[in-house]
Short mmCIF file of C-alpha atoms in Angstrom, two decimals:
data_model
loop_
_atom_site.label_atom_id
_atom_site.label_comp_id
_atom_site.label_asym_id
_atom_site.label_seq_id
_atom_site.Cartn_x
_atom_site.Cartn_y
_atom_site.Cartn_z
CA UNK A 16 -81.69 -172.30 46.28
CA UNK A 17 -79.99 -175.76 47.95
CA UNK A 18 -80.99 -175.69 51.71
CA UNK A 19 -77.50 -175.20 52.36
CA UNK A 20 -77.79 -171.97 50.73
CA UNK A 21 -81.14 -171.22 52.11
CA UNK A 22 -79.91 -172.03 55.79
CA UNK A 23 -77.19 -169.79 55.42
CA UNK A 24 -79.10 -167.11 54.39
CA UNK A 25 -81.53 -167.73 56.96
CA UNK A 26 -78.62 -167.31 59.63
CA UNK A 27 -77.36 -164.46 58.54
CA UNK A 28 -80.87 -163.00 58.42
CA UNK A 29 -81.25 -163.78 61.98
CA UNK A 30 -77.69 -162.28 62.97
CA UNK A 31 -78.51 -159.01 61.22
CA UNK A 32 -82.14 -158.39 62.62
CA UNK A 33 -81.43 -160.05 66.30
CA UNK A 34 -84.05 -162.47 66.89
CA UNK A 35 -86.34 -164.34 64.72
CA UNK A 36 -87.61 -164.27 61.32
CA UNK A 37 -90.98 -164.68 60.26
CA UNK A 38 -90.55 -164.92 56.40
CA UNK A 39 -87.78 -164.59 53.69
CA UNK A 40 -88.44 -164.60 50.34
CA UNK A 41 -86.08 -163.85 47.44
CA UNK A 42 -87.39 -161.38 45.44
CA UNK A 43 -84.55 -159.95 42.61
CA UNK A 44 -81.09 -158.69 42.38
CA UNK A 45 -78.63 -157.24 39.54
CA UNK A 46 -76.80 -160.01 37.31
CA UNK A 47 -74.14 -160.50 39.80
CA UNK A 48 -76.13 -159.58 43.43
CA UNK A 49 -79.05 -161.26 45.06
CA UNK A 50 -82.16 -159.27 47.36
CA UNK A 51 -84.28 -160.97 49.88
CA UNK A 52 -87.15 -159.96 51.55
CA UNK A 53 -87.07 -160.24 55.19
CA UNK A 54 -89.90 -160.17 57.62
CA UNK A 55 -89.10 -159.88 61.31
CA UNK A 56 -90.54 -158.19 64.53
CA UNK A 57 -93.33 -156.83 62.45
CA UNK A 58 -91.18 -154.92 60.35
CA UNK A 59 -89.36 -155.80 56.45
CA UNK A 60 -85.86 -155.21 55.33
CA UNK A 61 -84.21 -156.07 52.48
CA UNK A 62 -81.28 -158.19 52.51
CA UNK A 63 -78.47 -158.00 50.01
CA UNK A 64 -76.14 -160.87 48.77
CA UNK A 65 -72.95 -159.45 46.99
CA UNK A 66 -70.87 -161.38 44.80
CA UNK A 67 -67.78 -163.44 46.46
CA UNK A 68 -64.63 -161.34 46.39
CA UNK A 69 -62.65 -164.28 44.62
CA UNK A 70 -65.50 -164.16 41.48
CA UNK A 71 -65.23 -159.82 41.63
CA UNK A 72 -62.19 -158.22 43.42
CA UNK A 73 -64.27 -155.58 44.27
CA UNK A 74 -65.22 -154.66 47.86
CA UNK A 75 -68.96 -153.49 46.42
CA UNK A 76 -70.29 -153.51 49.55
CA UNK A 77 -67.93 -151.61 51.68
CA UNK A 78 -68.34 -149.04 48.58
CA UNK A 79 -71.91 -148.97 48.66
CA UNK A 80 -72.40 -149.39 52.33
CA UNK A 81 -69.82 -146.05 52.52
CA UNK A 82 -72.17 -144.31 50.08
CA UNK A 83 -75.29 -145.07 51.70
CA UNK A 84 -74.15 -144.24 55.00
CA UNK A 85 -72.74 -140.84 53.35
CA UNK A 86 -76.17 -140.09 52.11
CA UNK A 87 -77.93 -140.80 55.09
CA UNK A 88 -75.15 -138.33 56.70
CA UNK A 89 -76.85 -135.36 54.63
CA UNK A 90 -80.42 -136.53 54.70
CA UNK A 91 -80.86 -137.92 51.08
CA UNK A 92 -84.04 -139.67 52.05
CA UNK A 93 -84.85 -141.60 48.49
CA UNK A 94 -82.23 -144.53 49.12
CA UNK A 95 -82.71 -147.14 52.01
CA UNK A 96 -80.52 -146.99 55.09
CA UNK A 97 -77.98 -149.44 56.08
CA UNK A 98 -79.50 -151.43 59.32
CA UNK A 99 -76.71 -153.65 59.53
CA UNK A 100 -73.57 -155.80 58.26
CA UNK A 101 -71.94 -158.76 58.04
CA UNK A 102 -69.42 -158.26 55.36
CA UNK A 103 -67.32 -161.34 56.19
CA UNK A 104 -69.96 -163.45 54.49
CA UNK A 105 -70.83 -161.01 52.29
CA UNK A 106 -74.31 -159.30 53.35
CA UNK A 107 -75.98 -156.13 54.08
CA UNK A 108 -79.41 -155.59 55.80
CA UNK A 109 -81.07 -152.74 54.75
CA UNK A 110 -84.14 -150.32 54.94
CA UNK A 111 -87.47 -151.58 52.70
CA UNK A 112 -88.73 -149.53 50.33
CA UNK A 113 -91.92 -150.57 48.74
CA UNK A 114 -92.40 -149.54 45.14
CA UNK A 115 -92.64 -151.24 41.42
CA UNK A 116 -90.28 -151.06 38.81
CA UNK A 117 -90.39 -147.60 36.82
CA UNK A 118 -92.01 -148.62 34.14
CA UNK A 119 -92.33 -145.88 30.95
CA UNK A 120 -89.88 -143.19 32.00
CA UNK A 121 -91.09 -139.40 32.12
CA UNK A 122 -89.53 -136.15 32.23
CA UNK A 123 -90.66 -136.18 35.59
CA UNK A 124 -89.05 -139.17 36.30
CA UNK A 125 -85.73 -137.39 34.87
CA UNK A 126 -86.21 -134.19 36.99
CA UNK A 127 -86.47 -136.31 40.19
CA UNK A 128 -83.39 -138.25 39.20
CA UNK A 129 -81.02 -135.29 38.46
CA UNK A 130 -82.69 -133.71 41.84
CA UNK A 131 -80.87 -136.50 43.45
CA UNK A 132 -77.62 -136.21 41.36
CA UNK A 133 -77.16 -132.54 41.77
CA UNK A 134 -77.66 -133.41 45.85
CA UNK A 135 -74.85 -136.23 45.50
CA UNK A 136 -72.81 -133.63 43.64
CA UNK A 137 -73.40 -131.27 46.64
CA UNK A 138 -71.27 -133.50 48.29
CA UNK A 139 -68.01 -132.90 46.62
CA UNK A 140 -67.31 -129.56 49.21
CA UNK A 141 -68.05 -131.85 52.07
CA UNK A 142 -65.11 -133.37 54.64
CA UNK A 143 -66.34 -136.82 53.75
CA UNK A 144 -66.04 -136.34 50.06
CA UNK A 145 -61.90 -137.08 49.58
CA UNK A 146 -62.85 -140.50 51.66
CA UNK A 147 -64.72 -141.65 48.71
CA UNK A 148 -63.06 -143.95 45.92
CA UNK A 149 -62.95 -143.40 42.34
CA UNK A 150 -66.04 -144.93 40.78
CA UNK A 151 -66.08 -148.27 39.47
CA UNK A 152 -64.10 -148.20 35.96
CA UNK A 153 -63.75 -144.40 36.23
CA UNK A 154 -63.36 -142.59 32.44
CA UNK A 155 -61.15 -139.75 33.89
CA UNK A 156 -60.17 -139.25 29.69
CA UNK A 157 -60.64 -140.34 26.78
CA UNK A 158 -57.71 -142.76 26.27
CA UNK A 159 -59.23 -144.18 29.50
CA UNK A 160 -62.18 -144.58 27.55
CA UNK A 161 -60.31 -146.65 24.68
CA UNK A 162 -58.19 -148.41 27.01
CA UNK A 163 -61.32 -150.00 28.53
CA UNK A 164 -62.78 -151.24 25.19
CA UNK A 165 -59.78 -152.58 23.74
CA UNK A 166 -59.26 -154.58 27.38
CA UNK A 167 -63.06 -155.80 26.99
CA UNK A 168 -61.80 -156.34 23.47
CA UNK A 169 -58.92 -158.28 23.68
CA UNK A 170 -60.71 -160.68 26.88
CA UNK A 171 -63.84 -161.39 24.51
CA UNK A 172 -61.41 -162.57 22.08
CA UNK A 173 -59.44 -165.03 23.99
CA UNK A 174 -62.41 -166.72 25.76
CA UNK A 175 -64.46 -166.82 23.12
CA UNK A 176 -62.18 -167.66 20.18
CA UNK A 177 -64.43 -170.63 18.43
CA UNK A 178 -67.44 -168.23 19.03
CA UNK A 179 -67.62 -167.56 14.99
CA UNK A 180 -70.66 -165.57 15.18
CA UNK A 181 -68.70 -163.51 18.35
CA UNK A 182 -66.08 -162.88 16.53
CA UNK A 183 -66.83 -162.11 13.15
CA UNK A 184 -68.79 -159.50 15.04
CA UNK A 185 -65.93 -157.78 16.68
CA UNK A 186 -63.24 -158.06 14.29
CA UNK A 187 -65.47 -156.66 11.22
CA UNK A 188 -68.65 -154.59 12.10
CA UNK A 189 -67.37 -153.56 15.76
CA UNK A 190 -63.69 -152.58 14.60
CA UNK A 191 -64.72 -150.18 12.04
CA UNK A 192 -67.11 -148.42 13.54
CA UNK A 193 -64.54 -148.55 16.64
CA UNK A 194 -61.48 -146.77 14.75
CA UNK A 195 -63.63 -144.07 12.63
CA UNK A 196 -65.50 -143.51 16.32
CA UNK A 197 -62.44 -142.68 17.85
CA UNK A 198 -60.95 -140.99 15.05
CA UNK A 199 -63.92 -138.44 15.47
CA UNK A 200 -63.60 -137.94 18.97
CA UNK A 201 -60.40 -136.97 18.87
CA UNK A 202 -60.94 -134.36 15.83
CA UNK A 203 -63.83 -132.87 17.64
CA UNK A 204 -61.60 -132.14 20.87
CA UNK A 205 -58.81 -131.11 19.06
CA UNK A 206 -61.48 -128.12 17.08
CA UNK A 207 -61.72 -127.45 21.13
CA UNK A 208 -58.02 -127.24 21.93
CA UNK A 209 -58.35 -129.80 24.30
CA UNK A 210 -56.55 -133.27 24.84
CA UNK A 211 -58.06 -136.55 24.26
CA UNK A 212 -55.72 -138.31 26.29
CA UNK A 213 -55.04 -135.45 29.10
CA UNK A 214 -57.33 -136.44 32.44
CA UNK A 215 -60.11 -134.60 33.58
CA UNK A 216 -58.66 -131.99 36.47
CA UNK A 217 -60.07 -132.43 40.42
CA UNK A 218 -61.98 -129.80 40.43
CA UNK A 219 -64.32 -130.61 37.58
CA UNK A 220 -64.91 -134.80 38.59
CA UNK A 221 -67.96 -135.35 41.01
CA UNK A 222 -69.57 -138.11 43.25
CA UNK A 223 -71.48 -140.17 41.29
CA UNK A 224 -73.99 -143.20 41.54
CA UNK A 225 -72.29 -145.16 38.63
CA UNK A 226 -74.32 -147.67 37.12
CA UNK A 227 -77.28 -144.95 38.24
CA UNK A 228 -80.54 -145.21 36.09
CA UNK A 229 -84.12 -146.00 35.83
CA UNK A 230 -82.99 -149.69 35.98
CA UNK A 231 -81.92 -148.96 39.41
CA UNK A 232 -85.20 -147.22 40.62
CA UNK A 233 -88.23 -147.88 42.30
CA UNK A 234 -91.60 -145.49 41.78
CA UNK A 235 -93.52 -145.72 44.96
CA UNK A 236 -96.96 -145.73 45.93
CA UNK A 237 -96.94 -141.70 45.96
CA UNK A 238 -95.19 -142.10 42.18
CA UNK A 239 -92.04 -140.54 43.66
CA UNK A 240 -88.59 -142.35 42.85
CA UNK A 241 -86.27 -143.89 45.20
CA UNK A 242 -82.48 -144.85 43.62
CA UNK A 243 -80.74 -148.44 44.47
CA UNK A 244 -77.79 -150.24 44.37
CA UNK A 245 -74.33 -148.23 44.96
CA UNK A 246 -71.88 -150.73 44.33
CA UNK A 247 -70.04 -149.07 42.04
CA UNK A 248 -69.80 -145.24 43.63
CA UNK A 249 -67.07 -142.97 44.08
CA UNK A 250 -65.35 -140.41 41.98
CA UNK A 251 -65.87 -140.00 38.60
CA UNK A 252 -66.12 -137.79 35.13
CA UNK A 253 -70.12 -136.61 35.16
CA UNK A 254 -69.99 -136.76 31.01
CA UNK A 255 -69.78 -140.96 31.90
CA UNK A 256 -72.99 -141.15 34.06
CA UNK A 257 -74.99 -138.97 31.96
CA UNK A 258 -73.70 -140.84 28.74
CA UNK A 259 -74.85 -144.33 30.91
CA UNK A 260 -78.15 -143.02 31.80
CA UNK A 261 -79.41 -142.43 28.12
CA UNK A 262 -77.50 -145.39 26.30
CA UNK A 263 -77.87 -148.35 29.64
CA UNK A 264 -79.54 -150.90 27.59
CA UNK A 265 -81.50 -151.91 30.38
CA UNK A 266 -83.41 -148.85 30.21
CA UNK A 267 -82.50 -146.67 26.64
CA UNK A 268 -84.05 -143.24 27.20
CA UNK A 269 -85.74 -142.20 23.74
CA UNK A 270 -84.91 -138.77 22.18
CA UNK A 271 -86.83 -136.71 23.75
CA UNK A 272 -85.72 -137.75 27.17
CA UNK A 273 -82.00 -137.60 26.12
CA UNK A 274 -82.43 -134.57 25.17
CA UNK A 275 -84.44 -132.98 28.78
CA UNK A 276 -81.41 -135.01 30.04
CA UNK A 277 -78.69 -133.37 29.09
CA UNK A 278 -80.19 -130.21 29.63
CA UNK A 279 -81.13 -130.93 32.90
CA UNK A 280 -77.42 -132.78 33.70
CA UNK A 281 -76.02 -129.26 32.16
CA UNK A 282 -77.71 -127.17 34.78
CA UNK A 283 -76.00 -129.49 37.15
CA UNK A 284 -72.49 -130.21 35.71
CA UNK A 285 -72.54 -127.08 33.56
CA UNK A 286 -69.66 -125.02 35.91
CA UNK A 287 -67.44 -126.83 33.51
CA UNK A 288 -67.64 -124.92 30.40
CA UNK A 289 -66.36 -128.06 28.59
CA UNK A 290 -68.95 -130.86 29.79
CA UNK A 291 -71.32 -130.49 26.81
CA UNK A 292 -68.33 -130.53 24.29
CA UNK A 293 -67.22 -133.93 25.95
CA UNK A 294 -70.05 -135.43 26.50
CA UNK A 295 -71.03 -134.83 22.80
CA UNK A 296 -67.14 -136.47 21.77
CA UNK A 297 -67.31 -139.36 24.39
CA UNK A 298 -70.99 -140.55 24.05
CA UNK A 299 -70.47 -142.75 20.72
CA UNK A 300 -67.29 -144.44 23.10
CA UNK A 301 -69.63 -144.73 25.58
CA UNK A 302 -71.96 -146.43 23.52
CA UNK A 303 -68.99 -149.09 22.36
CA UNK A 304 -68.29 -150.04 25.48
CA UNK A 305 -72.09 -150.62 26.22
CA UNK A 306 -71.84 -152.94 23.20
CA UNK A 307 -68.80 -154.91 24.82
CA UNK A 308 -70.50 -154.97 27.86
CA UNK A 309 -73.86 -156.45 26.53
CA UNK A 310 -70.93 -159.28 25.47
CA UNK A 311 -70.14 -160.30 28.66
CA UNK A 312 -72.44 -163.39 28.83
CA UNK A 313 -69.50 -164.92 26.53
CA UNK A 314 -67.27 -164.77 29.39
CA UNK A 315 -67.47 -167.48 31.49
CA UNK A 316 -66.38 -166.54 35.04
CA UNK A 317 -69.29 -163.67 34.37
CA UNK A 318 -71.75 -166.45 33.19
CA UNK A 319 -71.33 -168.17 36.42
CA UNK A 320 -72.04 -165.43 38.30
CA UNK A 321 -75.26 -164.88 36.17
CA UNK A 322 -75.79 -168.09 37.25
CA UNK A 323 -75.67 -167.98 40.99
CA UNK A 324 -77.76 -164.45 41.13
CA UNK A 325 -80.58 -167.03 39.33
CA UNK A 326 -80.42 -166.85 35.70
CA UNK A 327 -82.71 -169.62 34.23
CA UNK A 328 -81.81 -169.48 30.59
CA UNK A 329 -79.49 -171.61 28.85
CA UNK A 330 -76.12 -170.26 28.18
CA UNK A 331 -76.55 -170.58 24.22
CA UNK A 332 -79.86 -168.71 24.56
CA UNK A 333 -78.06 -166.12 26.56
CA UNK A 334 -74.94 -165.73 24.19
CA UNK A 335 -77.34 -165.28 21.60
CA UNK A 336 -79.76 -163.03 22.95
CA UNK A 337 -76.95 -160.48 23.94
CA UNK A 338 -75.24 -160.62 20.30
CA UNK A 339 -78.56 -159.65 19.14
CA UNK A 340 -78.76 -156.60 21.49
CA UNK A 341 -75.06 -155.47 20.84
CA UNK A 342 -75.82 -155.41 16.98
CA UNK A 343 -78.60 -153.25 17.66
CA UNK A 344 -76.75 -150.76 20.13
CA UNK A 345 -73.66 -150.71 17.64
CA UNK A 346 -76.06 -149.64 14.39
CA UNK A 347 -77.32 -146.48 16.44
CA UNK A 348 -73.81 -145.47 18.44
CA UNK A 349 -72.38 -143.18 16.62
CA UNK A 350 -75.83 -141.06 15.92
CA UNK A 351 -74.45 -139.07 18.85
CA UNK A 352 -76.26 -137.23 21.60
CA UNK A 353 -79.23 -135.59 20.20
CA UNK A 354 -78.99 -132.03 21.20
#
């Protein structure tokens, strides 16, 4: 960090607590958001730097500071508590919670997190609930679904139109497995009598943690799990999250666990008689745009950003890297949810 950047931190830090700081340290954050550590008054807090609203149009912290303090409203205890704000310069204090990363992934691990999922899906019934926004990039249908990857698509060509490697990728191996993909889907809805591109009624969305995972967990001391970052929260189709929790490259649940998954997501979501049909059409879609996404290192707005939240890496190392991963995730999309 310059000391600019380290005094201004440091300010804020002392604005949010009240007094004095003993220590700050950096110690991780997402691709786009930054964490500190932050000792003061004998206590720790953890203090989060969002991305600057002309980089990401986003509000992600009034969204996840709304969440959070929803939560805390019905005593969901395994996510910190906001302290305090200062969203004019972009920063949120919040509660510590001590833990590692999750390491190898159990079906405990997926009991605890659909505990917490069927708790945030509680919430629909409450006042509160119609306050929330949709979820970041919401996939209310499946032409919603499409109309995201061809977007993704069509920016990944423009910016990166003497990437030949990029390209030759997208326009060949990505766009046939992208038309026959979607060409299934629709069949397999249609057997169902129902409507690829008709959008998923009220009363069978729910609150969701999107962008919720094991990537975005912490196991403390007592092994228990405690869920981060709700930047992206709000309203959303269930079939999305639980097709992002098995295929999030940053955490790919094996077999096994897909498969305790979506039995345990279908004792949560199951009122609607038609989640497991969808979620079986719309996970190879889902796994496409988890391919585009892996892209986004290409982009350069989203490189910067990488950047700035302390990437280390070259950008040619990175660019390659990622078109490595997405070849991998596109050879095993359309293998479907394993049931």
């Amino acid at each position: 960090m310059s000391v600019s950047d380290l005094s201004q931190i440091s300010d804020v830090a002392k604005s949010l607590v009240g007094g004095p700081v003993e220590a700050i340290e950096q110690v991780g954050g997402g691709r786009n958001s930054r964490i500190f550590r932050v000792d003061a008054n004998g206590l720790r807090f953890a203090l989060k730097q969002y991305p600057s609203r002309n980089d990401d149009p986003r509000d992600r912290l009034a969204t996840e500071v709304g969440a959070l303090r929803l939560m805390a409203q019905f005593k969901l205890t395994v996510v910190p508590y906001v302290v305090a704000t200062d969203a004019s310069r972009g920063f949120v204090l919040l509660s510590w919670i001590d833990g590692a990363p999750v390491g190898e992934v159990t079906t405990s691990d997926i009991d605890s997190a659909v505990a917490f999922l069927s708790a945030i899906h509680a919430l629909n019934a409450t006042p509160w609930a119609a306050k929330q926004p949709p979820a970041a990039e919401a996939c209310l249908s499946g032409e919603e679904i499409v109309r995201q990857i061809k977007t993704r698509l069509d920016r990944l060509r423009v910016v990166g139109h003497d990437e030949v490697e990029l390209i030759e990728f997208i326009d060949n191996s990505f766009a046939a497995a992208f038309y026959g993909l979607v060409q299934e889907s629709k069949q397999r809805l249609a057997r169902a009598r129902l409507d690829f591109a008709s959008e998923l009624p009220q009363i069978w969305r729910s609150l969701v943690p999107s962008d919720f995972g094991f990537h975005n967990s912490l196991r403390r001391r007592d092994g228990s799990l405690a869920f981060l970052d709700f930047e992206y929260f709000g309203w959303d189709d269930p079939v999305k999250l639980t097709a992002d929790i098995m295929l999030h490259p940053g955490r790919k649940l094996r077999p096994p666990l897909q498969q305790h998954l979506r039995r345990a997501a279908l004792s949560v979501y199951g009122g609607d008689q038609n989640f497991a049909l969808r979620l079986n059409a719309f996970y190879p879609l889902f796994g496409l745009r988890w391919v585009l996404i892996l892209l986004n290192e290409f982009i350069p707005d989203r490189w910067r950003r990488r950047v700035l939240a302390g990437a280390t890496e070259s950008w040619a190392e990175a660019k390659a890297r990622q078109l490595m991963l997405a070849r991998g995730l596109l050879a095993s999309a359309s293998e479907g949810v394993k049931e």
